[in-house]
Amino acid sequence: MLKVRERVGDLFNRDDLGWAWSRRDCPTTIDLFLGAYAKGHLSVGLARIPLRHCLAAHAADPYPTGNESKRHARMKHAAVLWMRECGAADARDEVECAAGRADAYSATADWAVECGNTRIGKLVSCIECSKRPLFTLIPYQNEHRPDGRVRSLVGVHFAWSPQLTTAVRERLDRRAEAAAEAMRATFDNIFSNLASAPAASQEARI
């Protein structure tokens, strides 16, 4: 179980500060997913992006968006071609959706695809909001074989039940309530100190 936990963490790791929340909180999110997987509320499977789409992406040599690399741009292009072949005719790259700004997305299929390393919070957001749940991560991997030929890519599919959506929403509600309570306590403390201070001191603080 610990090994699985580490592997899931490695999948969703953009950089040292790239977790959905803090690095301290991320393991609890992974544990939630592992529990849901054990109960049958989360399914994970592999999907192969056909070689023809990877070859087409290299031939198209898409221009990178923002600070992304050429490699990432090619992965997005291949993902869009693959999604369209799978029936998501409206798939395109760089689309705002429940996951934030998705690398590739289809509104009709409600299918978000992320390429490279990404934050686990994007999957959490999809689980919280999606009506037809499907999220695919295409992690960074070797684009070429040792002889230089282009390779096909492998993606990781995530699908979930309404029970997991409920669990995630309840968890986020608890986090929001805890944050609000902490803020209320902070302000209560500030106003209590002001109320107990001498008038001259209050005027000076104001």
mmCIF file of the C-alpha atoms, coordinates in Angstrom:
data_MODEL
# 
_entry.id   MODEL 
# 
loop_
_atom_site.group_PDB 
_atom_site.id 
_atom_site.type_symbol 
_atom_site.label_atom_id 
_atom_site.label_alt_id 
_atom_site.label_comp_id 
_atom_site.label_asym_id 
_atom_site.label_entity_id 
_atom_site.label_seq_id 
_atom_site.pdbx_PDB_ins_code 
_atom_site.Cartn_x 
_atom_site.Cartn_y 
_atom_site.Cartn_z 
_atom_site.occupancy 
_atom_site.B_iso_or_equiv 
_atom_site.pdbx_formal_charge 
_atom_site.auth_seq_id 
_atom_site.auth_comp_id 
_atom_site.auth_asym_id 
_atom_site.auth_atom_id 
_atom_site.pdbx_PDB_model_num 
ATOM 1   C CA . MET A 1 1   ? 0.000   0.000  0.000   1.00 0.00 ? 1   MET A CA 1 
ATOM 2   C CA . LEU A 1 2   ? 2.867   2.380  0.785   1.00 0.00 ? 2   LEU A CA 1 
ATOM 3   C CA . LYS A 1 3   ? 4.411   1.669  -2.610  1.00 0.00 ? 3   LYS A CA 1 
ATOM 4   C CA . VAL A 1 4   ? 1.094   2.443  -4.346  1.00 0.00 ? 4   VAL A CA 1 
ATOM 5   C CA . ARG A 1 5   ? 0.845   5.647  -2.303  1.00 0.00 ? 5   ARG A CA 1 
ATOM 6   C CA . GLU A 1 6   ? 4.294   6.726  -3.488  1.00 0.00 ? 6   GLU A CA 1 
ATOM 7   C CA . ARG A 1 7   ? 3.500   5.947  -7.108  1.00 0.00 ? 7   ARG A CA 1 
ATOM 8   C CA . VAL A 1 8   ? 0.290   7.990  -7.020  1.00 0.00 ? 8   VAL A CA 1 
ATOM 9   C CA . GLY A 1 9   ? 2.225   10.842 -5.438  1.00 0.00 ? 9   GLY A CA 1 
ATOM 10  C CA . ASP A 1 10  ? 4.850   10.649 -8.179  1.00 0.00 ? 10  ASP A CA 1 
ATOM 11  C CA . LEU A 1 11  ? 2.156   10.881 -10.879 1.00 0.00 ? 11  LEU A CA 1 
ATOM 12  C CA . PHE A 1 12  ? 0.859   14.157 -9.462  1.00 0.00 ? 12  PHE A CA 1 
ATOM 13  C CA . ASN A 1 13  ? 3.989   16.121 -8.713  1.00 0.00 ? 13  ASN A CA 1 
ATOM 14  C CA . ARG A 1 14  ? 4.737   19.211 -10.741 1.00 0.00 ? 14  ARG A CA 1 
ATOM 15  C CA . ASP A 1 15  ? 7.582   20.417 -8.539  1.00 0.00 ? 15  ASP A CA 1 
ATOM 16  C CA . ASP A 1 16  ? 8.424   20.782 -4.848  1.00 0.00 ? 16  ASP A CA 1 
ATOM 17  C CA . LEU A 1 17  ? 5.655   23.367 -4.404  1.00 0.00 ? 17  LEU A CA 1 
ATOM 18  C CA . GLY A 1 18  ? 3.273   22.046 -7.038  1.00 0.00 ? 18  GLY A CA 1 
ATOM 19  C CA . TRP A 1 19  ? 0.804   20.040 -4.969  1.00 0.00 ? 19  TRP A CA 1 
ATOM 20  C CA . ALA A 1 20  ? -2.887  20.873 -4.898  1.00 0.00 ? 20  ALA A CA 1 
ATOM 21  C CA . TRP A 1 21  ? -2.495  22.167 -1.348  1.00 0.00 ? 21  TRP A CA 1 
ATOM 22  C CA . SER A 1 22  ? 0.606   21.810 0.774   1.00 0.00 ? 22  SER A CA 1 
ATOM 23  C CA . ARG A 1 23  ? 2.943   18.832 0.605   1.00 0.00 ? 23  ARG A CA 1 
ATOM 24  C CA . ARG A 1 24  ? 1.735   17.984 4.124   1.00 0.00 ? 24  ARG A CA 1 
ATOM 25  C CA . ASP A 1 25  ? -1.899  17.747 2.957   1.00 0.00 ? 25  ASP A CA 1 
ATOM 26  C CA . CYS A 1 26  ? -1.312  15.823 -0.266  1.00 0.00 ? 26  CYS A CA 1 
ATOM 27  C CA . PRO A 1 27  ? -0.818  12.392 1.379   1.00 0.00 ? 27  PRO A CA 1 
ATOM 28  C CA . THR A 1 28  ? -4.261  12.683 2.999   1.00 0.00 ? 28  THR A CA 1 
ATOM 29  C CA . THR A 1 29  ? -5.758  13.289 -0.456  1.00 0.00 ? 29  THR A CA 1 
ATOM 30  C CA . ILE A 1 30  ? -3.957  10.243 -1.820  1.00 0.00 ? 30  ILE A CA 1 
ATOM 31  C CA . ASP A 1 31  ? -5.213  8.192  1.143   1.00 0.00 ? 31  ASP A CA 1 
ATOM 32  C CA . LEU A 1 32  ? -8.769  9.286  0.294   1.00 0.00 ? 32  LEU A CA 1 
ATOM 33  C CA . PHE A 1 33  ? -8.272  8.015  -3.254  1.00 0.00 ? 33  PHE A CA 1 
ATOM 34  C CA . LEU A 1 34  ? -6.726  4.743  -2.095  1.00 0.00 ? 34  LEU A CA 1 
ATOM 35  C CA . GLY A 1 35  ? -9.690  4.155  0.220   1.00 0.00 ? 35  GLY A CA 1 
ATOM 36  C CA . ALA A 1 36  ? -12.122 4.914  -2.619  1.00 0.00 ? 36  ALA A CA 1 
ATOM 37  C CA . TYR A 1 37  ? -10.215 2.548  -4.914  1.00 0.00 ? 37  TYR A CA 1 
ATOM 38  C CA . ALA A 1 38  ? -10.404 -0.236 -2.328  1.00 0.00 ? 38  ALA A CA 1 
ATOM 39  C CA . LYS A 1 39  ? -14.184 0.280  -2.059  1.00 0.00 ? 39  LYS A CA 1 
ATOM 40  C CA . GLY A 1 40  ? -14.691 0.289  -5.832  1.00 0.00 ? 40  GLY A CA 1 
ATOM 41  C CA . HIS A 1 41  ? -15.555 3.997  -6.021  1.00 0.00 ? 41  HIS A CA 1 
ATOM 42  C CA . LEU A 1 42  ? -12.467 4.894  -8.085  1.00 0.00 ? 42  LEU A CA 1 
ATOM 43  C CA . SER A 1 43  ? -11.157 3.014  -11.092 1.00 0.00 ? 43  SER A CA 1 
ATOM 44  C CA . VAL A 1 44  ? -7.742  3.478  -12.672 1.00 0.00 ? 44  VAL A CA 1 
ATOM 45  C CA . GLY A 1 45  ? -6.645  2.062  -16.003 1.00 0.00 ? 45  GLY A CA 1 
ATOM 46  C CA . LEU A 1 46  ? -4.029  2.501  -18.705 1.00 0.00 ? 46  LEU A CA 1 
ATOM 47  C CA . ALA A 1 47  ? -4.765  3.819  -22.187 1.00 0.00 ? 47  ALA A CA 1 
ATOM 48  C CA . ARG A 1 48  ? -2.413  3.922  -25.159 1.00 0.00 ? 48  ARG A CA 1 
ATOM 49  C CA . ILE A 1 49  ? -2.383  6.956  -27.424 1.00 0.00 ? 49  ILE A CA 1 
ATOM 50  C CA . PRO A 1 50  ? -1.892  5.425  -30.909 1.00 0.00 ? 50  PRO A CA 1 
ATOM 51  C CA . LEU A 1 51  ? 1.423   5.931  -32.630 1.00 0.00 ? 51  LEU A CA 1 
ATOM 52  C CA . ARG A 1 52  ? -0.222  7.657  -35.618 1.00 0.00 ? 52  ARG A CA 1 
ATOM 53  C CA . HIS A 1 53  ? -1.322  10.525 -33.361 1.00 0.00 ? 53  HIS A CA 1 
ATOM 54  C CA . CYS A 1 54  ? 2.145   10.871 -31.853 1.00 0.00 ? 54  CYS A CA 1 
ATOM 55  C CA . LEU A 1 55  ? 3.673   10.915 -35.353 1.00 0.00 ? 55  LEU A CA 1 
ATOM 56  C CA . ALA A 1 56  ? 1.122   13.533 -36.448 1.00 0.00 ? 56  ALA A CA 1 
ATOM 57  C CA . ALA A 1 57  ? 1.988   15.679 -33.432 1.00 0.00 ? 57  ALA A CA 1 
ATOM 58  C CA . HIS A 1 58  ? 5.683   15.565 -34.310 1.00 0.00 ? 58  HIS A CA 1 
ATOM 59  C CA . ALA A 1 59  ? 4.911   16.395 -37.939 1.00 0.00 ? 59  ALA A CA 1 
ATOM 60  C CA . ALA A 1 60  ? 2.669   19.323 -36.943 1.00 0.00 ? 60  ALA A CA 1 
ATOM 61  C CA . ASP A 1 61  ? 5.351   20.655 -34.563 1.00 0.00 ? 61  ASP A CA 1 
ATOM 62  C CA . PRO A 1 62  ? 2.769   22.804 -32.675 1.00 0.00 ? 62  PRO A CA 1 
ATOM 63  C CA . TYR A 1 63  ? 3.874   26.151 -31.319 1.00 0.00 ? 63  TYR A CA 1 
ATOM 64  C CA . PRO A 1 64  ? 4.208   26.099 -27.491 1.00 0.00 ? 64  PRO A CA 1 
ATOM 65  C CA . THR A 1 65  ? 1.701   28.063 -25.395 1.00 0.00 ? 65  THR A CA 1 
ATOM 66  C CA . GLY A 1 66  ? 3.103   30.319 -22.685 1.00 0.00 ? 66  GLY A CA 1 
ATOM 67  C CA . ASN A 1 67  ? 6.076   28.756 -20.918 1.00 0.00 ? 67  ASN A CA 1 
ATOM 68  C CA . GLU A 1 68  ? 5.431   25.173 -22.008 1.00 0.00 ? 68  GLU A CA 1 
ATOM 69  C CA . SER A 1 69  ? 8.030   23.122 -23.835 1.00 0.00 ? 69  SER A CA 1 
ATOM 70  C CA . LYS A 1 70  ? 7.804   21.829 -27.405 1.00 0.00 ? 70  LYS A CA 1 
ATOM 71  C CA . ARG A 1 71  ? 7.532   18.349 -25.909 1.00 0.00 ? 71  ARG A CA 1 
ATOM 72  C CA . HIS A 1 72  ? 4.475   19.343 -23.883 1.00 0.00 ? 72  HIS A CA 1 
ATOM 73  C CA . ALA A 1 73  ? 2.877   21.011 -26.918 1.00 0.00 ? 73  ALA A CA 1 
ATOM 74  C CA . ARG A 1 74  ? 3.312   17.800 -28.936 1.00 0.00 ? 74  ARG A CA 1 
ATOM 75  C CA . MET A 1 75  ? 1.744   15.737 -26.145 1.00 0.00 ? 75  MET A CA 1 
ATOM 76  C CA . LYS A 1 76  ? -1.306  18.040 -26.103 1.00 0.00 ? 76  LYS A CA 1 
ATOM 77  C CA . HIS A 1 77  ? -1.659  17.827 -29.873 1.00 0.00 ? 77  HIS A CA 1 
ATOM 78  C CA . ALA A 1 78  ? -1.526  14.025 -29.788 1.00 0.00 ? 78  ALA A CA 1 
ATOM 79  C CA . ALA A 1 79  ? -4.049  13.988 -26.934 1.00 0.00 ? 79  ALA A CA 1 
ATOM 80  C CA . VAL A 1 80  ? -6.551  16.116 -28.875 1.00 0.00 ? 80  VAL A CA 1 
ATOM 81  C CA . LEU A 1 81  ? -6.276  13.885 -31.960 1.00 0.00 ? 81  LEU A CA 1 
ATOM 82  C CA . TRP A 1 82  ? -6.759  10.795 -29.802 1.00 0.00 ? 82  TRP A CA 1 
ATOM 83  C CA . MET A 1 83  ? -9.790  12.255 -27.982 1.00 0.00 ? 83  MET A CA 1 
ATOM 84  C CA . ARG A 1 84  ? -11.449 13.147 -31.275 1.00 0.00 ? 84  ARG A CA 1 
ATOM 85  C CA . GLU A 1 85  ? -10.899 9.620  -32.565 1.00 0.00 ? 85  GLU A CA 1 
ATOM 86  C CA . CYS A 1 86  ? -12.523 8.328  -29.361 1.00 0.00 ? 86  CYS A CA 1 
ATOM 87  C CA . GLY A 1 87  ? -15.703 10.269 -30.188 1.00 0.00 ? 87  GLY A CA 1 
ATOM 88  C CA . ALA A 1 88  ? -15.001 13.593 -28.465 1.00 0.00 ? 88  ALA A CA 1 
ATOM 89  C CA . ALA A 1 89  ? -15.256 15.633 -31.673 1.00 0.00 ? 89  ALA A CA 1 
ATOM 90  C CA . ASP A 1 90  ? -15.103 18.983 -29.852 1.00 0.00 ? 90  ASP A CA 1 
ATOM 91  C CA . ALA A 1 91  ? -11.817 18.218 -28.049 1.00 0.00 ? 91  ALA A CA 1 
ATOM 92  C CA . ARG A 1 92  ? -9.262  21.024 -28.157 1.00 0.00 ? 92  ARG A CA 1 
ATOM 93  C CA . ASP A 1 93  ? -6.324  22.211 -26.103 1.00 0.00 ? 93  ASP A CA 1 
ATOM 94  C CA . GLU A 1 94  ? -6.057  24.887 -23.409 1.00 0.00 ? 94  GLU A CA 1 
ATOM 95  C CA . VAL A 1 95  ? -9.705  24.959 -22.267 1.00 0.00 ? 95  VAL A CA 1 
ATOM 96  C CA . GLU A 1 96  ? -11.162 26.237 -18.985 1.00 0.00 ? 96  GLU A CA 1 
ATOM 97  C CA . CYS A 1 97  ? -13.162 23.549 -17.196 1.00 0.00 ? 97  CYS A CA 1 
ATOM 98  C CA . ALA A 1 98  ? -13.764 22.087 -13.730 1.00 0.00 ? 98  ALA A CA 1 
ATOM 99  C CA . ALA A 1 99  ? -10.079 21.166 -13.565 1.00 0.00 ? 99  ALA A CA 1 
ATOM 100 C CA . GLY A 1 100 ? -9.070  24.774 -14.175 1.00 0.00 ? 100 GLY A CA 1 
ATOM 101 C CA . ARG A 1 101 ? -7.243  25.231 -17.466 1.00 0.00 ? 101 ARG A CA 1 
ATOM 102 C CA . ALA A 1 102 ? -7.017  21.747 -18.961 1.00 0.00 ? 102 ALA A CA 1 
ATOM 103 C CA . ASP A 1 103 ? -4.317  20.802 -21.454 1.00 0.00 ? 103 ASP A CA 1 
ATOM 104 C CA . ALA A 1 104 ? -7.069  19.170 -23.528 1.00 0.00 ? 104 ALA A CA 1 
ATOM 105 C CA . TYR A 1 105 ? -10.807 19.048 -22.945 1.00 0.00 ? 105 TYR A CA 1 
ATOM 106 C CA . SER A 1 106 ? -14.086 17.910 -24.503 1.00 0.00 ? 106 SER A CA 1 
ATOM 107 C CA . ALA A 1 107 ? -17.269 19.535 -23.208 1.00 0.00 ? 107 ALA A CA 1 
ATOM 108 C CA . THR A 1 108 ? -19.561 16.949 -24.806 1.00 0.00 ? 108 THR A CA 1 
ATOM 109 C CA . ALA A 1 109 ? -17.696 14.068 -23.163 1.00 0.00 ? 109 ALA A CA 1 
ATOM 110 C CA . ASP A 1 110 ? -16.831 16.104 -20.044 1.00 0.00 ? 110 ASP A CA 1 
ATOM 111 C CA . TRP A 1 111 ? -13.350 14.649 -20.414 1.00 0.00 ? 111 TRP A CA 1 
ATOM 112 C CA . ALA A 1 112 ? -10.251 16.450 -19.175 1.00 0.00 ? 112 ALA A CA 1 
ATOM 113 C CA . VAL A 1 113 ? -6.741  15.396 -20.170 1.00 0.00 ? 113 VAL A CA 1 
ATOM 114 C CA . GLU A 1 114 ? -3.575  16.656 -18.520 1.00 0.00 ? 114 GLU A CA 1 
ATOM 115 C CA . CYS A 1 115 ? -0.129  16.165 -20.034 1.00 0.00 ? 115 CYS A CA 1 
ATOM 116 C CA . GLY A 1 116 ? 3.180   16.003 -18.204 1.00 0.00 ? 116 GLY A CA 1 
ATOM 117 C CA . ASN A 1 117 ? 3.274   16.583 -14.463 1.00 0.00 ? 117 ASN A CA 1 
ATOM 118 C CA . THR A 1 118 ? 0.222   18.183 -12.891 1.00 0.00 ? 118 THR A CA 1 
ATOM 119 C CA . ARG A 1 119 ? -1.286  19.000 -9.523  1.00 0.00 ? 119 ARG A CA 1 
ATOM 120 C CA . ILE A 1 120 ? -3.470  16.425 -7.817  1.00 0.00 ? 120 ILE A CA 1 
ATOM 121 C CA . GLY A 1 121 ? -5.926  19.288 -7.198  1.00 0.00 ? 121 GLY A CA 1 
ATOM 122 C CA . LYS A 1 122 ? -7.000  19.142 -10.850 1.00 0.00 ? 122 LYS A CA 1 
ATOM 123 C CA . LEU A 1 123 ? -8.269  15.611 -10.371 1.00 0.00 ? 123 LEU A CA 1 
ATOM 124 C CA . VAL A 1 124 ? -9.929  16.639 -7.094  1.00 0.00 ? 124 VAL A CA 1 
ATOM 125 C CA . SER A 1 125 ? -11.718 19.499 -8.890  1.00 0.00 ? 125 SER A CA 1 
ATOM 126 C CA . CYS A 1 126 ? -12.985 17.155 -11.599 1.00 0.00 ? 126 CYS A CA 1 
ATOM 127 C CA . ILE A 1 127 ? -14.247 14.660 -9.036  1.00 0.00 ? 127 ILE A CA 1 
ATOM 128 C CA . GLU A 1 128 ? -16.025 17.461 -7.181  1.00 0.00 ? 128 GLU A CA 1 
ATOM 129 C CA . CYS A 1 129 ? -17.756 18.963 -10.235 1.00 0.00 ? 129 CYS A CA 1 
ATOM 130 C CA . SER A 1 130 ? -17.905 16.520 -13.130 1.00 0.00 ? 130 SER A CA 1 
ATOM 131 C CA . LYS A 1 131 ? -21.208 14.981 -14.234 1.00 0.00 ? 131 LYS A CA 1 
ATOM 132 C CA . ARG A 1 132 ? -19.720 12.352 -16.550 1.00 0.00 ? 132 ARG A CA 1 
ATOM 133 C CA . PRO A 1 133 ? -16.501 11.523 -14.784 1.00 0.00 ? 133 PRO A CA 1 
ATOM 134 C CA . LEU A 1 134 ? -13.356 10.977 -16.798 1.00 0.00 ? 134 LEU A CA 1 
ATOM 135 C CA . PHE A 1 135 ? -9.904  12.405 -16.224 1.00 0.00 ? 135 PHE A CA 1 
ATOM 136 C CA . THR A 1 136 ? -6.768  11.255 -18.030 1.00 0.00 ? 136 THR A CA 1 
ATOM 137 C CA . LEU A 1 137 ? -3.179  12.006 -17.136 1.00 0.00 ? 137 LEU A CA 1 
ATOM 138 C CA . ILE A 1 138 ? -0.496  11.484 -19.785 1.00 0.00 ? 138 ILE A CA 1 
ATOM 139 C CA . PRO A 1 139 ? 2.697   11.702 -17.702 1.00 0.00 ? 139 PRO A CA 1 
ATOM 140 C CA . TYR A 1 140 ? 6.060   12.647 -19.124 1.00 0.00 ? 140 TYR A CA 1 
ATOM 141 C CA . GLN A 1 141 ? 7.707   9.638  -20.762 1.00 0.00 ? 141 GLN A CA 1 
ATOM 142 C CA . ASN A 1 142 ? 10.261  8.899  -23.447 1.00 0.00 ? 142 ASN A CA 1 
ATOM 143 C CA . GLU A 1 143 ? 9.039   10.228 -26.787 1.00 0.00 ? 143 GLU A CA 1 
ATOM 144 C CA . HIS A 1 144 ? 11.519  8.177  -28.783 1.00 0.00 ? 144 HIS A CA 1 
ATOM 145 C CA . ARG A 1 145 ? 12.848  4.653  -28.890 1.00 0.00 ? 145 ARG A CA 1 
ATOM 146 C CA . PRO A 1 146 ? 16.612  4.084  -28.507 1.00 0.00 ? 146 PRO A CA 1 
ATOM 147 C CA . ASP A 1 147 ? 16.917  4.067  -32.321 1.00 0.00 ? 147 ASP A CA 1 
ATOM 148 C CA . GLY A 1 148 ? 15.251  7.499  -32.535 1.00 0.00 ? 148 GLY A CA 1 
ATOM 149 C CA . ARG A 1 149 ? 11.833  6.386  -33.761 1.00 0.00 ? 149 ARG A CA 1 
ATOM 150 C CA . VAL A 1 150 ? 8.784   8.083  -32.232 1.00 0.00 ? 150 VAL A CA 1 
ATOM 151 C CA . ARG A 1 151 ? 6.970   6.042  -29.596 1.00 0.00 ? 151 ARG A CA 1 
ATOM 152 C CA . SER A 1 152 ? 3.285   5.927  -28.728 1.00 0.00 ? 152 SER A CA 1 
ATOM 153 C CA . LEU A 1 153 ? 2.272   7.503  -25.410 1.00 0.00 ? 153 LEU A CA 1 
ATOM 154 C CA . VAL A 1 154 ? 0.565   5.901  -22.418 1.00 0.00 ? 154 VAL A CA 1 
ATOM 155 C CA . GLY A 1 155 ? -2.113  7.649  -20.359 1.00 0.00 ? 155 GLY A CA 1 
ATOM 156 C CA . VAL A 1 156 ? -3.702  6.874  -17.007 1.00 0.00 ? 156 VAL A CA 1 
ATOM 157 C CA . HIS A 1 157 ? -7.520  6.983  -16.912 1.00 0.00 ? 157 HIS A CA 1 
ATOM 158 C CA . PHE A 1 158 ? -9.386  7.906  -13.711 1.00 0.00 ? 158 PHE A CA 1 
ATOM 159 C CA . ALA A 1 159 ? -13.152 7.353  -13.371 1.00 0.00 ? 159 ALA A CA 1 
ATOM 160 C CA . TRP A 1 160 ? -15.245 7.506  -10.213 1.00 0.00 ? 160 TRP A CA 1 
ATOM 161 C CA . SER A 1 161 ? -18.643 6.925  -8.673  1.00 0.00 ? 161 SER A CA 1 
ATOM 162 C CA . PRO A 1 162 ? -21.026 9.502  -7.138  1.00 0.00 ? 162 PRO A CA 1 
ATOM 163 C CA . GLN A 1 163 ? -19.962 8.246  -3.702  1.00 0.00 ? 163 GLN A CA 1 
ATOM 164 C CA . LEU A 1 164 ? -16.440 9.578  -4.230  1.00 0.00 ? 164 LEU A CA 1 
ATOM 165 C CA . THR A 1 165 ? -17.813 12.914 -5.444  1.00 0.00 ? 165 THR A CA 1 
ATOM 166 C CA . THR A 1 166 ? -19.807 13.152 -2.204  1.00 0.00 ? 166 THR A CA 1 
ATOM 167 C CA . ALA A 1 167 ? -16.752 12.249 -0.109  1.00 0.00 ? 167 ALA A CA 1 
ATOM 168 C CA . VAL A 1 168 ? -14.594 14.865 -1.839  1.00 0.00 ? 168 VAL A CA 1 
ATOM 169 C CA . ARG A 1 169 ? -17.257 17.569 -1.467  1.00 0.00 ? 169 ARG A CA 1 
ATOM 170 C CA . GLU A 1 170 ? -17.649 16.770 2.239   1.00 0.00 ? 170 GLU A CA 1 
ATOM 171 C CA . ARG A 1 171 ? -13.890 16.869 2.703   1.00 0.00 ? 171 ARG A CA 1 
ATOM 172 C CA . LEU A 1 172 ? -13.599 20.233 0.950   1.00 0.00 ? 172 LEU A CA 1 
ATOM 173 C CA . ASP A 1 173 ? -16.545 21.586 2.985   1.00 0.00 ? 173 ASP A CA 1 
ATOM 174 C CA . ARG A 1 174 ? -14.779 20.542 6.200   1.00 0.00 ? 174 ARG A CA 1 
ATOM 175 C CA . ARG A 1 175 ? -11.575 22.239 5.057   1.00 0.00 ? 175 ARG A CA 1 
ATOM 176 C CA . ALA A 1 176 ? -13.470 25.422 4.160   1.00 0.00 ? 176 ALA A CA 1 
ATOM 177 C CA . GLU A 1 177 ? -15.281 25.449 7.507   1.00 0.00 ? 177 GLU A CA 1 
ATOM 178 C CA . ALA A 1 178 ? -12.008 24.896 9.379   1.00 0.00 ? 178 ALA A CA 1 
ATOM 179 C CA . ALA A 1 179 ? -10.399 27.788 7.486   1.00 0.00 ? 179 ALA A CA 1 
ATOM 180 C CA . ALA A 1 180 ? -13.392 30.041 8.196   1.00 0.00 ? 180 ALA A CA 1 
ATOM 181 C CA . GLU A 1 181 ? -13.322 29.095 11.876  1.00 0.00 ? 181 GLU A CA 1 
ATOM 182 C CA . ALA A 1 182 ? -9.611  29.892 12.083  1.00 0.00 ? 182 ALA A CA 1 
ATOM 183 C CA . MET A 1 183 ? -10.255 33.280 10.465  1.00 0.00 ? 183 MET A CA 1 
ATOM 184 C CA . ARG A 1 184 ? -13.120 34.014 12.862  1.00 0.00 ? 184 ARG A CA 1 
ATOM 185 C CA . ALA A 1 185 ? -10.913 33.115 15.823  1.00 0.00 ? 185 ALA A CA 1 
ATOM 186 C CA . THR A 1 186 ? -8.178  35.434 14.565  1.00 0.00 ? 186 THR A CA 1 
ATOM 187 C CA . PHE A 1 187 ? -10.547 38.392 14.179  1.00 0.00 ? 187 PHE A CA 1 
ATOM 188 C CA . ASP A 1 188 ? -12.223 37.656 17.522  1.00 0.00 ? 188 ASP A CA 1 
ATOM 189 C CA . ASN A 1 189 ? -8.811  37.777 19.159  1.00 0.00 ? 189 ASN A CA 1 
ATOM 190 C CA . ILE A 1 190 ? -7.940  41.077 17.462  1.00 0.00 ? 190 ILE A CA 1 
ATOM 191 C CA . PHE A 1 191 ? -11.214 42.756 18.461  1.00 0.00 ? 191 PHE A CA 1 
ATOM 192 C CA . SER A 1 192 ? -11.031 41.357 21.987  1.00 0.00 ? 192 SER A CA 1 
ATOM 193 C CA . ASN A 1 193 ? -7.580  42.877 22.413  1.00 0.00 ? 193 ASN A CA 1 
ATOM 194 C CA . LEU A 1 194 ? -8.798  46.200 21.042  1.00 0.00 ? 194 LEU A CA 1 
ATOM 195 C CA . ALA A 1 195 ? -11.826 46.204 23.340  1.00 0.00 ? 195 ALA A CA 1 
ATOM 196 C CA . SER A 1 196 ? -9.721  45.554 26.420  1.00 0.00 ? 196 SER A CA 1 
ATOM 197 C CA . ALA A 1 197 ? -7.083  48.152 25.573  1.00 0.00 ? 197 ALA A CA 1 
ATOM 198 C CA . PRO A 1 198 ? -7.213  51.749 26.985  1.00 0.00 ? 198 PRO A CA 1 
ATOM 199 C CA . ALA A 1 199 ? -9.003  54.308 24.804  1.00 0.00 ? 199 ALA A CA 1 
ATOM 200 C CA . ALA A 1 200 ? -5.797  56.193 24.005  1.00 0.00 ? 200 ALA A CA 1 
ATOM 201 C CA . SER A 1 201 ? -4.188  52.946 22.898  1.00 0.00 ? 201 SER A CA 1 
ATOM 202 C CA . GLN A 1 202 ? -7.185  52.145 20.666  1.00 0.00 ? 202 GLN A CA 1 
ATOM 203 C CA . GLU A 1 203 ? -6.942  55.575 19.020  1.00 0.00 ? 203 GLU A CA 1 
ATOM 204 C CA . ALA A 1 204 ? -3.245  55.045 18.414  1.00 0.00 ? 204 ALA A CA 1 
ATOM 205 C CA . ARG A 1 205 ? -3.869  51.652 16.799  1.00 0.00 ? 205 ARG A CA 1 
ATOM 206 C CA . ILE A 1 206 ? -6.638  53.036 14.593  1.00 0.00 ? 206 ILE A CA 1 
# 
